[in-house]
Structure formats: C-alpha cells, structure tokens
Amino acid sequence: MTIAEQEFRVRLQEWRPDLDSALRGLYGDEAPVVGERLLQIAHERHDERSNDLRARDRYRTIRPDWFQEAQRVGYAAYVDEFGGGLDGVRDRIGHLTELGVDVLHLLSLFAARVGDNDGGFAVRDYLRPDEAHGTPSDLDALIEALHGADINLCADFVLNHTSDDHGWAEEARAGSTYHQDLFLMFDHDVEPLAYEASLPEVFPQMAPGNFTWESTLAKWVWTTFREFQWDLNWANPDVMVEIADVALRLANLGVDILRLDAIAFTWKRLGTNCQNQPEAHLIAQALRAMTSIAAPATVLLAEAIVGPNELVGYLGRHDVERRECALAYHNQLMVQGWSMLATGETRLARVALSRLTEPPSSTTWFTYVRCHDDIGWAIDDADARHAGVSGVGHRAFLAAYFRGDFPGSTSRGVPFATNEGTNDERTNGMTASLAGVTAAIDAGDAVEIDIALARVAMLYAIAFGHGGIPMIYMGDEFGQGNDLAALDDPDLAADSRWVHRPSFNDDARVERSDPATVSGRMWSTLRTLIDARRSCPALHGAAPVGYIDVGADQVFCWRRRHPRFGELVGLANVGIDPVTIDLAAIGSLEPARQRVDLLDRTATGLDTLGPHQVRWLASPQTYPTVPAAPGVDVARTGRR
Ligand code: GLC
Ligand code: GLC
C-alpha cells in the first residue's frame, strides 16, 4: 500500500463518523447507500490528486491551523476587474506580494451564464474558467503561480443554485428526469404559493418572488436569487453526490478555500423562511468530512450573511460542537464597525459582540470592512434591546445615514433592495464613499479628508486586529470611491451593487508611493496594519476574544488571549474627540506600562487616543521567527 493510500485510510477512519452522521440526518435510511457512493468518489478524486497537492495535504495535516495564523492577510477581487483575465491576474501577483497579501479570493473565476449572471454567481460550469478569461491551462498556470508566490486561493463554490444554462439545466429542459430532480420544480403553483407565505425576497425589486415559470417545461422552478439561478434540490441525494464531486475536483485544481456561497439557503422547509435550517449545517458537515478525507489541504468558508444568532453555527457551534466550516464571514463585526462609525458610540457593538457565542477554537473568521455585496443592517432586536436602543429604529438610522440622509452624514452610499413591506433597506458603496472620503475630496477639504481617512483606517484596524483573516476589498488599498458610471449602464443599473465593483485603477497604483495622495495614505495604512499583524502571534485565530467596557462609550475595546502566543488588547476611539481611559480597567494580565502599541511602536501615553485612533497593545517581548523546516519547499506549501 502506498503512503498516500495509508494516509487516506487513516483520514477515512477519522472522518467517517462525521460523514455518516451528517448523511443520516439528511437522508435517513438512504444514508448508507449515499455514503458508499461518496466514499467511492473520495477515493477516485484522491487517486487523481497531484503530488504537489498531496504535499500540501501533509503539510496542513501537521499544521492544521495554517488558516488561523497571524500571517494570513486576504484580498478579494473580480478576475476581469482586477486583471482582465487569468493571465492578467497572474501579472498582478506582484501587486499582491508588494501589499503583503497571501490569501486571494477571486470572484467570477468559473464560467458564468451568458448574459446577465449576477456578477458570476450564476455558474454555467463549476470547473472551467470563462472562455473570455482564459483556458483551463491558463487557470492551472495561475494557480501554480499563486502557490509559487505563497498565495492561497479562495474560490466561490456556488452550491445553492446553478445558472439556467448550466449543463444540468439544459438536460433538465431536454426532458431528463434525473436532471429535473436535481432542481426544485413544480407542475402547479400550489406548493410555490404555500412556500411563498413564509419566504422573504432577497432581491425584492430585481427579482420579486422565489419561483420562476419555465415555459419549456411548463413548470415552476425555485429561484431564490435571480430568475436565472435555479436552486438545487438538496433533499435529493444525487445533488449531494454531484456537488461533493465538484468540491473535490475544485480541491484538485488547487483551490485552498472553498467559499460555500449562500449556504444558509440550501435546505427548504415549508412554513419557514428556508434559511439556516439544521440540514444546511449537515450539508456543510458532510462536505467538510469529504474534503478532510480526500483533500485535507482545502478548507471551507461559510458565506452565511445571517443574523448573529445564526452565525456561529456555521463554524460548528451547536448543542455539541461539530466539525463544520473552518471559516465564516464575520458580518456582525462588519455591521457593528459601520454602526460605531455612524454613532460614535460603542455600547451596542460591545453588547452584540459579547452575546455572540465563542466559535470553536479550531476555526476563525473572515473579517472585512467591505465586500462585493451590499451591506444588510443585521442588527438583532434582542441585542438592541439589551443596549437600550430600538432594533427597527437603529436599522432605519443606519440605512439613512449611509445613504447620506442624516444631518452630519457625509456618506455616499446607494440604497439597495428597499422593501417597503418590511421597512428594510440595504446599502451599497465602496469603503471610501461610505466613510466620507469621497465627499471630502469633492469638497476639496483637506481637514475632512484627514478625518475621513482616519475613519477608514479605524475600520480596517479593527478588522485586522480582531482575529480572523482580514480581507482587503480591491480598490480599498487606494481609497477608491464609488463607480457611478455603473448606475448609467443599462446592463448594470438595476443592481446597484455594481457601484462598488470598479476596475483596478492603475493610476491610483502609481500614486501609492506618494504620501501626499489618498492612494499613498491608504496604501501605507494597510502596509502598517499588515506588518503589525504579522509581528503579533496573539492574533492567531484560536485565541478567544472578549469585549470590554473601559468606562468611555466612545472606545471600543477588545482583548485576545492566546495561551501560548500572549495577549493583544485593541482600543479604538470611534469618536471625534480625544479620550483618555484608565488602562487598569481592562484588567489585563500584564501591567499596562509594559506594553507597546504595535501600530505606533514609539508611542508613549498609551492611555490617550486621538480622534479615530486605534491602538493594539501587546507585550513588548519579541517572538522568535520560525525558520523553514529543512527539506520542505516552503513556497509550495505555505509559510508560517
Ligand atoms: C452570494 C454572493 C452574491 C450573490 C448571491 C447569489 O451571497 O455573494 O453576490 O448574489 O450569493 O449567488
Ligand atoms: C443577502 C443574502 C446573501 C446574498 C446577498 C446578495 O444578504 O444573505 O447571501 O449574497 O443578499 O445581495
């Protein structure tokens, strides 16, 4: 037996119980048969795995916390906007390494629907790149180059739906019942109407309702998102088998992080909102077991942009801990960051984040300020009540503030998915435009530009210092503002998320080394954060985080304590007035005077914070850097 085969068997032994228990919950009596089919696939895909990827498997089996390390810094970009295509992205690797990024989320990587395709999220082929972007061998070359530059690839795995021109949909239309059963189709509107009674709408204006009449088949098709995105029928075990196979093939391409798009929506249950059903977690757990058996170098990221009470479940926190996704977007921290920026107060954030259950110590977050989607103001009513504010009122305030409709707001957000029925409104816009940088530039007001840039720096310093992989959204490294031309483009105007999906700005890149420019200032802010983060092992994702009341409502304070790597206390002054706090109130293990501010190492008077200033207080001891293990090709396997 080869070593690889032995390793496979040990992993199978380790993970089979997880797989079986997830499948039992999903498919009952059919589970054993589904399990056998899945294991055959696991074996086949494992046999096809390259030696390079097997080396990656070994490395990460020894170092399973690779994605939790303080070294990790992420960047998210569209293939076409960033590089024009796969080769163009390869040419931009130097940009990423210069910035200091080692995780790259490439949006719209795989072939999407011809015509409108929801920014690449209506996938026509799960495994081939879009012809316009390059060939499969261009993709291989790109992934090899990324791994060679020590950059981990995160790719979208759109498992709630396919596009209506995916091969499976074409077969379904041509009459194949096997393929029709992969989707959710109804002959009459009775069932759709029964579901609609409790279903919300994700895009109430662009795509009202959750079902679309498919005239070729004379059937209603479940379409949660757009009318051309056909929801998969996860209650059918064939969907599990097909999708698990795709997962392992993506892993064999060299994808390091599989982003489970819209995972919360996968399981439907009559009488519910069909989100966050227990089975959605079982699906993620089954996929986790599959990748852990056949391709342990690959981990799962939950894209579950849900309320705080539902969030931590995707990291496996249930009545008992389950092995589920390794990573999840921390949308609650993101929302609370913007909320603190708007109010200048921290009570709600502290209350809401403290009420969040601690994730399992083997997992961590994707922390971010902006992403390619809109911001949903996920303020929980109970959290708001505990903080003494009204949930509905605060959500309405945030929508108005970031739309620029509130006295004193310099925000240039664009309202999205306004739903008069539910009083809900989400917000689009680039970081710089939401935070007031764009308005200040337009006004030519140098003082306001300083303030607005300090606000952006504050949000990024929270995302970088909180713990989790901080994600930079393309354009933010230059302080790029909204792309208003998108609103005039007839193909894009209906979906105002396009205002925050601009093209890479080469002129701004040239300006990055000029400290007199917005680009130069944002670049140096991020460079400082990246270096500080890498010097601070306490930012390892396993450390629990607590949120502390320091007796000044304008100061957001968090503390991470890692049993081996020490402690980090973050302090962010979200207000515009300087503030002095009592560091002793933090109740730290080490006397405050022995600390150093990692964001400004020569600073003294650490108890005072200027407007929007952030400090990361750590013990001044220096940590030994870990040398590469002899004989290990670090470039291929990741680094400490
Ligand atoms: C995800 C994507 C979003 C897309 C939706 C449907 O949430 O981030 O852009 O519209 O899923 O695939
Ligand atoms: C909602 C969904 C998310 C989706 C987004 C699209 O926030 O939860 O999955 O991407 O809408 O705008």
mmCIF file of C-alpha atoms in Angstrom, residues 338 341-342 377 398-406 408-414 427-440 455 482:
data_model
loop_
_atom_site.group_PDB
_atom_site.id
_atom_site.type_symbol
_atom_site.label_atom_id
_atom_site.label_comp_id
_atom_site.label_asym_id
_atom_site.label_seq_id
_atom_site.Cartn_x
_atom_site.Cartn_y
_atom_site.Cartn_z
ATOM 1 C CA TRP A 338 -20.055 50.799 10.413
ATOM 2 C CA LEU A 341 -18.612 54.894 12.809
ATOM 3 C CA ALA A 342 -22.062 56.391 12.322
ATOM 4 C CA TRP A 377 -28.006 46.056 8.553
ATOM 5 C CA LEU A 398 -28.057 53.153 9.522
ATOM 6 C CA ALA A 399 -29.773 52.913 6.131
ATOM 7 C CA ALA A 400 -30.474 56.660 6.188
ATOM 8 C CA TYR A 401 -27.036 57.600 7.497
ATOM 9 C CA PHE A 402 -25.148 55.687 4.842
ATOM 10 C CA ARG A 403 -27.493 56.946 2.138
ATOM 11 C CA GLY A 404 -26.354 60.404 3.265
ATOM 12 C CA ASP A 405 -29.806 61.371 4.537
ATOM 13 C CA PHE A 406 -28.918 62.187 8.105
ATOM 14 C CA GLY A 408 -23.889 65.459 9.562
ATOM 15 C CA SER A 409 -23.557 62.372 7.375
ATOM 16 C CA THR A 410 -21.026 62.667 4.560
ATOM 17 C CA SER A 411 -21.723 59.146 3.407
ATOM 18 C CA ARG A 412 -22.404 58.467 -0.278
ATOM 19 C CA GLY A 413 -23.986 55.036 -0.060
ATOM 20 C CA VAL A 414 -26.526 53.882 -2.614
ATOM 21 C CA THR A 427 -26.611 49.749 1.358
ATOM 22 C CA ASN A 428 -24.064 49.687 -1.441
ATOM 23 C CA GLY A 429 -20.850 51.627 -1.882
ATOM 24 C CA MET A 430 -17.081 51.495 -1.660
ATOM 25 C CA THR A 431 -15.469 51.965 1.741
ATOM 26 C CA ALA A 432 -14.137 55.404 0.839
ATOM 27 C CA SER A 433 -17.529 56.656 -0.300
ATOM 28 C CA LEU A 434 -19.368 55.254 2.710
ATOM 29 C CA ALA A 435 -16.822 56.665 5.151
ATOM 30 C CA GLY A 436 -16.848 60.208 3.764
ATOM 31 C CA VAL A 437 -13.554 60.242 1.851
ATOM 32 C CA THR A 438 -15.244 60.859 -1.491
ATOM 33 C CA ALA A 439 -17.340 63.747 -0.175
ATOM 34 C CA ALA A 440 -14.259 65.333 1.406
ATOM 35 C CA ARG A 455 -12.289 56.647 9.852
ATOM 36 C CA ASN A 482 -17.927 54.541 -5.985
#
